[in-house]
Tab-separated table of C-alpha atoms in Angstrom:
chain	number	residue	atom	x	y	z
A	1	UNK	CA	30.053	-1.752	-4.478
A	2	UNK	CA	29.417	1.356	-5.240
A	3	UNK	CA	30.992	3.698	-7.469
A	4	UNK	CA	33.280	6.859	-6.223
A	5	UNK	CA	31.238	9.405	-7.310
A	6	UNK	CA	32.850	11.406	-9.727
A	7	UNK	CA	32.915	15.306	-10.595
A	8	UNK	CA	30.086	16.947	-12.118
A	9	UNK	CA	30.028	19.021	-15.831
A	10	UNK	CA	33.507	19.481	-18.058
A	11	UNK	CA	35.745	17.381	-17.040
A	12	UNK	CA	39.598	18.471	-18.860
A	13	UNK	CA	39.413	20.264	-21.778
A	14	UNK	CA	38.082	17.891	-23.780
A	15	UNK	CA	34.850	19.124	-23.773
A	16	UNK	CA	33.357	15.721	-22.422
A	17	UNK	CA	30.720	15.915	-20.222
A	18	UNK	CA	30.157	13.062	-16.937
A	19	UNK	CA	26.821	12.857	-15.562
A	20	UNK	CA	26.128	11.420	-12.357
A	21	UNK	CA	23.331	9.414	-11.078
A	22	UNK	CA	22.616	7.855	-7.802
A	23	UNK	CA	19.649	4.802	-7.577
A	24	UNK	CA	18.774	2.187	-5.223
A	25	UNK	CA	19.787	-1.066	-4.851
A	26	UNK	CA	16.804	-3.941	-5.798
A	27	UNK	CA	19.267	-5.944	-5.549
A	28	UNK	CA	19.792	-8.987	-2.733
A	29	UNK	CA	22.780	-9.745	-2.860
A	30	UNK	CA	26.747	-8.494	-4.334
A	31	UNK	CA	25.756	-11.420	-6.367
A	32	UNK	CA	22.212	-9.299	-8.625
A	33	UNK	CA	23.186	-5.540	-7.224
A	34	UNK	CA	21.643	-3.353	-9.333
A	35	UNK	CA	25.074	-1.487	-9.590
A	36	UNK	CA	26.108	-4.662	-12.639
A	37	UNK	CA	23.419	-4.128	-14.713
A	38	UNK	CA	24.280	-0.398	-14.439
A	39	UNK	CA	27.881	-1.189	-14.850
A	40	UNK	CA	27.454	-3.454	-18.005
A	41	UNK	CA	24.034	-0.279	-19.072
A	42	UNK	CA	26.835	2.190	-18.787
A	43	UNK	CA	30.042	0.005	-20.475
A	44	UNK	CA	27.411	-0.399	-23.657
A	45	UNK	CA	26.555	3.494	-23.830
A	46	UNK	CA	29.555	4.406	-23.194
A	47	UNK	CA	30.772	2.341	-26.019
A	48	UNK	CA	28.555	4.321	-28.201
A	49	UNK	CA	28.714	8.002	-26.930
A	50	UNK	CA	32.571	9.027	-26.796
A	51	UNK	CA	31.822	11.966	-25.731
A	52	UNK	CA	30.255	10.990	-22.404
A	53	UNK	CA	30.577	9.853	-19.371
A	54	UNK	CA	28.616	8.082	-16.817
A	55	UNK	CA	28.898	7.021	-12.647
A	56	UNK	CA	26.446	5.868	-10.878
A	57	UNK	CA	26.561	5.106	-7.497
A	58	UNK	CA	24.372	2.651	-6.125
A	59	UNK	CA	22.753	3.005	-2.302
A	60	UNK	CA	20.328	0.714	-0.417
A	61	UNK	CA	16.970	1.464	-0.087
A	62	UNK	CA	17.659	2.786	3.315
A	63	UNK	CA	19.770	4.903	2.141
A	64	UNK	CA	19.514	6.181	-1.332
A	65	UNK	CA	16.550	8.915	-0.202
A	66	UNK	CA	18.387	10.723	2.714
A	67	UNK	CA	21.519	10.411	0.156
A	68	UNK	CA	19.904	12.421	-2.772
A	69	UNK	CA	18.562	15.083	-0.017
A	70	UNK	CA	22.043	15.540	1.265
A	71	UNK	CA	23.617	16.140	-2.531
A	72	UNK	CA	20.650	18.349	-2.737
A	73	UNK	CA	20.515	21.237	-0.422
A	74	UNK	CA	24.492	21.184	-0.167
A	75	UNK	CA	24.330	22.902	-3.514
A	76	UNK	CA	26.301	19.713	-4.801
A	77	UNK	CA	22.947	17.505	-7.564
A	78	UNK	CA	23.321	14.810	-9.121
A	79	UNK	CA	21.773	15.040	-13.332
A	80	UNK	CA	19.847	11.609	-12.283
A	81	UNK	CA	18.499	11.245	-9.931
A	82	UNK	CA	16.221	6.452	-9.574
A	83	UNK	CA	14.461	7.056	-6.020
A	84	UNK	CA	11.055	6.071	-4.974
A	85	UNK	CA	9.570	9.853	-4.576
A	86	UNK	CA	10.039	13.489	-6.288
A	87	UNK	CA	7.115	15.613	-5.866
A	88	UNK	CA	9.533	17.732	-3.119
A	89	UNK	CA	12.138	18.272	-5.521
A	90	UNK	CA	9.352	19.681	-8.438
A	91	UNK	CA	7.825	21.351	-6.041
A	92	UNK	CA	11.215	23.827	-5.545
A	93	UNK	CA	11.620	24.227	-9.273
A	94	UNK	CA	14.406	21.806	-8.657
A	95	UNK	CA	13.944	19.361	-12.273
A	96	UNK	CA	14.080	19.300	-15.539
A	97	UNK	CA	10.254	18.429	-17.489
A	98	UNK	CA	10.359	14.864	-18.523
A	99	UNK	CA	9.488	17.126	-22.487
A	100	UNK	CA	12.283	18.680	-21.563
A	101	UNK	CA	14.972	15.463	-21.772
A	102	UNK	CA	13.110	12.534	-23.141
A	103	UNK	CA	12.190	11.730	-26.839
A	104	UNK	CA	8.657	11.874	-28.124
A	105	UNK	CA	9.043	8.007	-29.270
A	106	UNK	CA	9.987	7.592	-25.489
A	107	UNK	CA	7.439	9.732	-23.045
A	108	UNK	CA	5.023	7.455	-25.876
A	109	UNK	CA	5.989	5.015	-24.964
A	110	UNK	CA	5.556	4.621	-20.808
A	111	UNK	CA	2.685	2.672	-18.967
A	112	UNK	CA	-0.404	6.172	-18.841
A	113	UNK	CA	-1.450	5.848	-15.931
A	114	UNK	CA	2.345	5.716	-14.328
A	115	UNK	CA	2.896	8.789	-16.493
A	116	UNK	CA	0.062	10.456	-15.035
A	117	UNK	CA	1.423	9.359	-11.659
A	118	UNK	CA	4.602	11.258	-12.804
A	119	UNK	CA	2.817	14.473	-12.875
A	120	UNK	CA	2.776	17.338	-10.878
A	121	UNK	CA	-0.337	19.794	-12.005
A	122	UNK	CA	-0.086	18.086	-15.150
A	123	UNK	CA	2.952	18.598	-15.771
A	124	UNK	CA	5.020	15.235	-15.591
A	125	UNK	CA	8.847	14.735	-13.817
A	126	UNK	CA	8.702	11.503	-12.344
A	127	UNK	CA	9.943	9.310	-14.745
A	128	UNK	CA	8.394	5.544	-14.057
A	129	UNK	CA	11.355	3.711	-14.264
A	130	UNK	CA	10.417	0.234	-12.072
A	131	UNK	CA	6.691	-0.764	-11.492
A	132	UNK	CA	4.969	-2.958	-9.470
A	133	UNK	CA	1.778	-4.311	-8.531
A	134	UNK	CA	-0.520	-6.457	-5.470
A	135	UNK	CA	-2.154	-9.485	-5.560
A	136	UNK	CA	-3.844	-12.125	-3.201
A	137	UNK	CA	-1.899	-15.045	-2.150
A	138	UNK	CA	-3.140	-18.352	-1.034
A	139	UNK	CA	-1.095	-21.372	0.712
A	140	UNK	CA	-2.392	-23.546	-1.716
A	141	UNK	CA	-1.689	-27.307	0.704
A	142	UNK	CA	-3.547	-25.359	3.490
A	143	UNK	CA	-6.301	-24.675	1.124
A	144	UNK	CA	-7.230	-28.345	-0.768
A	145	UNK	CA	-6.181	-29.426	2.956
A	146	UNK	CA	-9.311	-27.468	4.530
A	147	UNK	CA	-11.493	-27.721	1.043
A	148	UNK	CA	-11.358	-23.831	0.286
A	149	UNK	CA	-11.192	-21.875	-3.371
A	150	UNK	CA	-9.453	-18.306	-3.265
A	151	UNK	CA	-12.235	-16.189	-2.308
A	152	UNK	CA	-13.837	-13.114	-4.727
A	153	UNK	CA	-15.164	-11.767	-2.100
A	154	UNK	CA	-14.680	-9.936	1.963
A	155	UNK	CA	-17.446	-11.849	2.907
A	156	UNK	CA	-15.529	-15.169	1.263
A	157	UNK	CA	-12.379	-14.003	2.206
A	158	UNK	CA	-13.858	-13.879	6.134
A	159	UNK	CA	-15.426	-17.358	5.793
A	160	UNK	CA	-11.439	-19.371	4.057
A	161	UNK	CA	-10.771	-17.236	7.169
A	162	UNK	CA	-12.423	-19.214	9.556
A	163	UNK	CA	-11.924	-22.299	7.820
A	164	UNK	CA	-8.105	-22.266	8.194
A	165	UNK	CA	-8.525	-20.754	12.197
A	166	UNK	CA	-10.805	-24.018	12.681
A	167	UNK	CA	-7.764	-26.011	11.370
A	168	UNK	CA	-5.132	-24.546	14.186
A	169	UNK	CA	-3.435	-21.965	10.652
A	170	UNK	CA	-1.647	-19.807	12.937
A	171	UNK	CA	-2.312	-16.742	10.023
A	172	UNK	CA	-5.695	-17.031	8.751
A	173	UNK	CA	-5.386	-14.546	7.154
A	174	UNK	CA	-1.958	-11.879	8.110
A	175	UNK	CA	-2.847	-8.027	7.872
A	176	UNK	CA	1.008	-6.029	8.552
A	177	UNK	CA	0.000	-2.605	9.244
A	178	UNK	CA	2.270	-1.855	11.095
A	179	UNK	CA	4.890	0.837	10.324
A	180	UNK	CA	7.056	-0.612	7.823
A	181	UNK	CA	4.605	-0.799	4.441
A	182	UNK	CA	0.937	0.508	6.034
A	183	UNK	CA	0.351	2.837	3.716
A	184	UNK	CA	0.155	-0.707	1.248
A	185	UNK	CA	-1.705	-2.820	3.038
A	186	UNK	CA	-4.732	0.057	3.868
A	187	UNK	CA	-4.361	1.317	-0.165
A	188	UNK	CA	-5.116	-2.037	-0.622
A	189	UNK	CA	-8.315	-2.484	0.973
A	190	UNK	CA	-9.144	1.505	0.749
A	191	UNK	CA	-9.682	0.172	-3.285
A	192	UNK	CA	-11.574	-2.760	-2.985
A	193	UNK	CA	-13.814	-0.809	-0.432
A	194	UNK	CA	-14.227	1.434	-3.123
A	195	UNK	CA	-12.655	4.031	-1.237
A	196	UNK	CA	-9.074	4.934	-1.725
A	197	UNK	CA	-6.348	7.387	-0.183
A	198	UNK	CA	-8.161	10.769	-2.814
A	199	UNK	CA	-11.660	11.167	-4.201
A	200	UNK	CA	-12.454	11.818	-7.774
A	201	UNK	CA	-10.865	14.913	-8.109
A	202	UNK	CA	-7.372	14.651	-6.464
A	203	UNK	CA	-8.333	15.934	-2.932
A	204	UNK	CA	-7.782	13.810	-0.102
A	205	UNK	CA	-10.714	11.709	0.942
A	206	UNK	CA	-9.946	9.217	3.578
A	207	UNK	CA	-12.145	9.969	6.484
A	208	UNK	CA	-14.381	8.847	3.380
A	209	UNK	CA	-17.842	6.785	4.071
A	210	UNK	CA	-16.574	3.738	1.676
A	211	UNK	CA	-13.001	4.162	3.658
A	212	UNK	CA	-14.682	3.633	7.466
A	213	UNK	CA	-17.021	0.686	5.893
A	214	UNK	CA	-14.194	-0.836	4.985
A	215	UNK	CA	-12.215	-0.566	7.873
A	216	UNK	CA	-15.366	-0.884	10.414
A	217	UNK	CA	-15.535	-5.224	8.115
A	218	UNK	CA	-11.456	-5.424	8.779
A	219	UNK	CA	-11.818	-4.641	12.752
A	220	UNK	CA	-15.222	-6.533	13.149
A	221	UNK	CA	-15.063	-9.575	10.511
A	222	UNK	CA	-11.404	-10.369	10.652
A	223	UNK	CA	-10.155	-9.358	13.732
A	224	UNK	CA	-12.363	-9.550	16.258
A	225	UNK	CA	-13.066	-12.027	15.816
A	226	UNK	CA	-9.153	-13.581	15.222
A	227	UNK	CA	-8.906	-14.281	11.796
A	228	UNK	CA	-5.904	-12.484	11.371
A	229	UNK	CA	-3.558	-14.176	13.534
A	230	UNK	CA	-1.806	-13.860	17.359
A	231	UNK	CA	0.159	-10.992	16.292
A	232	UNK	CA	-1.275	-7.312	16.534
A	233	UNK	CA	-2.392	-5.766	12.733
A	234	UNK	CA	-0.712	-2.517	14.009
A	235	UNK	CA	2.836	-4.664	14.887
A	236	UNK	CA	3.186	-7.119	11.959
A	237	UNK	CA	5.576	-5.988	9.492
A	238	UNK	CA	5.290	-6.761	6.431
A	239	UNK	CA	8.027	-8.804	6.221
A	240	UNK	CA	7.252	-11.082	9.155
A	241	UNK	CA	3.931	-11.667	7.411
A	242	UNK	CA	6.126	-11.981	4.138
A	243	UNK	CA	8.017	-14.202	6.422
A	244	UNK	CA	5.437	-16.273	8.378
A	245	UNK	CA	3.425	-17.260	4.197
A	246	UNK	CA	6.809	-19.077	3.586
A	247	UNK	CA	7.698	-20.873	6.725
A	248	UNK	CA	3.488	-21.917	5.411
A	249	UNK	CA	1.726	-20.298	8.434
A	250	UNK	CA	-0.155	-17.919	6.726
A	251	UNK	CA	-3.598	-18.532	4.814
A	252	UNK	CA	-3.818	-15.637	3.204
A	253	UNK	CA	-1.853	-12.639	1.825
A	254	UNK	CA	-1.986	-9.817	0.369
A	255	UNK	CA	1.869	-9.215	-1.637
A	256	UNK	CA	4.184	-8.495	-4.609
A	257	UNK	CA	6.047	-11.019	-7.004
A	258	UNK	CA	8.934	-10.882	-4.567
A	259	UNK	CA	7.102	-13.373	-2.268
A	260	UNK	CA	7.005	-15.993	-5.154
A	261	UNK	CA	10.455	-16.435	-4.886
A	262	UNK	CA	10.561	-16.194	-1.402
A	263	UNK	CA	7.813	-18.606	-1.432
A	264	UNK	CA	9.196	-21.442	-3.692
A	265	UNK	CA	12.555	-21.010	-2.285
A	266	UNK	CA	10.811	-22.271	0.949
A	267	UNK	CA	9.079	-24.890	-0.700
A	268	UNK	CA	5.782	-23.786	-0.492
A	269	UNK	CA	2.958	-24.399	-2.907
A	270	UNK	CA	0.986	-21.337	-3.614
A	271	UNK	CA	-1.608	-18.980	-5.974
A	272	UNK	CA	-2.301	-15.533	-6.362
A	273	UNK	CA	-5.933	-13.909	-7.040
A	274	UNK	CA	-6.936	-10.910	-7.305
A	275	UNK	CA	-7.529	-8.909	-3.905
A	276	UNK	CA	-11.331	-9.800	-3.579
A	277	UNK	CA	-13.823	-7.726	-3.094
A	278	UNK	CA	-16.964	-5.979	-1.110
A	279	UNK	CA	-18.468	-6.807	-3.064
A	280	UNK	CA	-17.609	-9.015	-5.770
A	281	UNK	CA	-13.506	-8.886	-6.872
A	282	UNK	CA	-12.002	-5.001	-6.464
A	283	UNK	CA	-11.904	-3.442	-9.565
A	284	UNK	CA	-8.683	-1.309	-9.330
A	285	UNK	CA	-6.239	-3.026	-7.747
A	286	UNK	CA	-3.123	-0.886	-6.160
A	287	UNK	CA	0.015	0.342	-8.177
A	288	UNK	CA	3.577	0.771	-6.883
A	289	UNK	CA	5.444	3.165	-8.328
A	290	UNK	CA	9.675	3.772	-8.453
A	291	UNK	CA	11.640	6.964	-10.012
A	292	UNK	CA	13.851	8.493	-12.745
A	293	UNK	CA	13.651	12.211	-12.260
A	294	UNK	CA	17.528	14.835	-13.745
A	295	UNK	CA	17.880	17.927	-11.962
A	296	UNK	CA	18.701	21.407	-13.679
A	297	UNK	CA	21.647	22.430	-11.371
A	298	UNK	CA	24.465	21.108	-14.003
A	299	UNK	CA	23.055	21.449	-16.892
A	300	UNK	CA	23.330	18.638	-19.662
A	301	UNK	CA	19.706	18.503	-20.354
A	302	UNK	CA	20.694	16.809	-24.234
A	303	UNK	CA	22.950	14.402	-22.192
A	304	UNK	CA	20.548	13.313	-19.952
A	305	UNK	CA	18.368	13.020	-22.617
A	306	UNK	CA	19.866	11.519	-24.687
A	307	UNK	CA	21.327	8.789	-21.979
A	308	UNK	CA	17.946	7.995	-20.939
A	309	UNK	CA	16.244	7.212	-24.381
A	310	UNK	CA	19.501	4.771	-23.831
A	311	UNK	CA	17.584	3.551	-20.872
A	312	UNK	CA	14.105	3.451	-21.579
A	313	UNK	CA	15.442	1.060	-24.292
A	314	UNK	CA	12.808	-1.291	-24.873
A	315	UNK	CA	15.095	-4.153	-24.493
A	316	UNK	CA	17.192	-2.251	-21.011
A	317	UNK	CA	13.756	-1.725	-19.678
A	318	UNK	CA	13.406	-5.921	-20.244
A	319	UNK	CA	16.007	-6.844	-18.419
A	320	UNK	CA	16.102	-4.646	-15.783
A	321	UNK	CA	12.840	-6.293	-14.768
A	322	UNK	CA	12.922	-9.909	-15.274
A	323	UNK	CA	16.045	-9.332	-13.403
A	324	UNK	CA	14.911	-8.312	-9.985
A	325	UNK	CA	10.846	-10.048	-10.520
A	326	UNK	CA	9.869	-5.904	-11.252
A	327	UNK	CA	6.958	-5.230	-14.223
A	328	UNK	CA	7.598	-2.786	-16.473
A	329	UNK	CA	6.398	0.564	-17.840
A	330	UNK	CA	6.486	1.107	-20.971
A	331	UNK	CA	3.991	-0.780	-23.180
A	332	UNK	CA	6.645	-1.879	-25.584
A	333	UNK	CA	8.119	-4.412	-22.684
A	334	UNK	CA	5.016	-4.711	-21.265
A	335	UNK	CA	3.434	-5.947	-25.136
A	336	UNK	CA	6.983	-8.871	-25.071
A	337	UNK	CA	6.438	-9.353	-21.382
A	338	UNK	CA	2.478	-10.786	-21.306
A	339	UNK	CA	3.436	-13.238	-24.264
A	340	UNK	CA	6.533	-14.653	-23.245
A	341	UNK	CA	6.390	-18.651	-21.635
A	342	UNK	CA	9.722	-16.819	-19.763
A	343	UNK	CA	7.927	-13.756	-17.673
A	344	UNK	CA	4.533	-16.473	-17.010
A	345	UNK	CA	5.438	-15.855	-13.664
A	346	UNK	CA	4.245	-11.976	-14.049
A	347	UNK	CA	1.630	-12.564	-16.431
A	348	UNK	CA	-0.746	-12.492	-13.492
A	349	UNK	CA	1.009	-8.896	-12.261
A	350	UNK	CA	0.889	-7.610	-15.727
A	351	UNK	CA	-2.903	-8.117	-16.221
A	352	UNK	CA	-3.148	-5.979	-12.657
A	353	UNK	CA	-1.428	-2.374	-14.403
A	354	UNK	CA	-3.743	-1.122	-16.619
A	355	UNK	CA	-6.587	-0.738	-13.448
A	356	UNK	CA	-3.984	0.341	-10.416
A	357	UNK	CA	-4.402	2.732	-8.932
A	358	UNK	CA	-0.724	4.531	-7.263
A	359	UNK	CA	-0.475	6.904	-4.401
A	360	UNK	CA	-0.141	10.152	-4.824
A	361	UNK	CA	2.715	10.517	-5.402
A	362	UNK	CA	2.512	13.717	-6.810
A	363	UNK	CA	1.482	15.725	-3.743
A	364	UNK	CA	4.401	17.110	-1.395
A	365	UNK	CA	2.048	16.387	1.215
A	366	UNK	CA	1.866	12.554	0.928
A	367	UNK	CA	5.225	12.256	1.935
A	368	UNK	CA	3.896	13.497	5.493
A	369	UNK	CA	0.481	11.682	5.226
A	370	UNK	CA	2.599	7.872	3.729
A	371	UNK	CA	4.388	8.529	7.481
A	372	UNK	CA	0.896	8.668	9.850
A	373	UNK	CA	-1.036	5.586	8.717
A	374	UNK	CA	2.387	3.751	8.934
A	375	UNK	CA	2.104	4.778	12.519
A	376	UNK	CA	-1.620	5.003	13.652
A	377	UNK	CA	-3.581	3.160	10.720
A	378	UNK	CA	-3.324	0.251	12.862
A	379	UNK	CA	-4.908	1.711	15.680
A	380	UNK	CA	-7.888	1.557	13.525
A	381	UNK	CA	-8.981	-2.010	13.546
A	382	UNK	CA	-7.587	-2.333	17.784
A	383	UNK	CA	-9.967	-3.791	20.148
A	384	UNK	CA	-10.699	-0.272	21.726
A	385	UNK	CA	-9.410	0.952	18.109
A	386	UNK	CA	-12.565	3.580	16.901
A	387	UNK	CA	-12.484	3.222	12.532
A	388	UNK	CA	-13.702	6.730	12.256
A	389	UNK	CA	-12.407	8.483	14.874
A	390	UNK	CA	-8.751	7.067	12.791
A	391	UNK	CA	-9.422	8.162	10.162
A	392	UNK	CA	-10.666	11.402	11.007
A	393	UNK	CA	-7.405	12.094	12.312
A	394	UNK	CA	-5.348	10.324	9.550
A	395	UNK	CA	-7.086	13.158	7.714
A	396	UNK	CA	-7.045	16.179	9.420
A	397	UNK	CA	-3.170	15.558	8.614
A	398	UNK	CA	-3.929	15.635	4.798
A	399	UNK	CA	-5.426	18.476	5.406
A	400	UNK	CA	-2.995	19.678	6.725
A	401	UNK	CA	-0.573	18.702	5.383
A	402	UNK	CA	-1.938	20.004	1.642
A	403	UNK	CA	-3.052	23.217	2.500
A	404	UNK	CA	0.889	24.217	3.641
A	405	UNK	CA	1.914	22.349	-0.252
């Protein structure tokens, strides 16, 4: 499946350059592996650039971040990596800045909040490569049978969940706070309550009054009333929640674009609306981005920059986004997608992107904070849990990690 890593630097005596890229696999089968996307793109690029070869190795998301770290630690950094996080490498001065590489037109085309999320201390090192937002999915059949309309407020969400429970729905609202991706569900709820992981100046504010109020409400008004299903939220993972939704067992849950395919394949009729807020529609949604970065180790800034300008060409960004049901990271591709009929399914997610907030990925401390949230946040809504105490512990973890940053 994966290409063999090529040598780095100058090859033979020809003056040709071989660039190495390690990338993540967004496919769910051999038929749509990201390797196919990259092979096609590289073939087109090399046909127009006789002096440059590009070797691409694709790994699963389970392995790719670790593989890149092992290569860097062994002194064999690739020229480029398309992975989940960039801040650790930027902090160690191992990356080129976007200014070092990209044309002004390519840089200016990035969606502004994605470009900002790629910055450390005001300098952009992480180049957004793929983006996604979250919406509240609901089962149209279950809602119609119960005479319900999709909620716009937490109060309505709880009332809808109670009505679904009364009709025997297994998971009226699925709340996956298990270790797989608890940091996402947590952030979605924090934002809908007017809080978030960080405050307005970018410092961690996990135990803010807004966040405590949000988790008090979740514990008392959803979990405590048996509206989140038979599995304790701290033991429910996202994949299991998505699978239950596809079986028709879930009334509502937060989801990203891939859930559309999973549900449609099983014949579930679903609708999607923006996340409800504490007093009305949530003003901020959650965005997620994956990153492209370029290592300084081998030089090649000019060749890397030229290749990345090609990668971020409107046509290539659209091809990738459409293949994997992801949102484009450039304004030009987003404009095309917003008005093209074939992209109608993704438009609701695209509409959320401008007001979305991303994880604090520019902090090297985020990895430790995210891991702690995955491990502990389920306790906050457990029978004997205390939202204030759990969030206070997570804030202490964040403060310690930040001071070591």
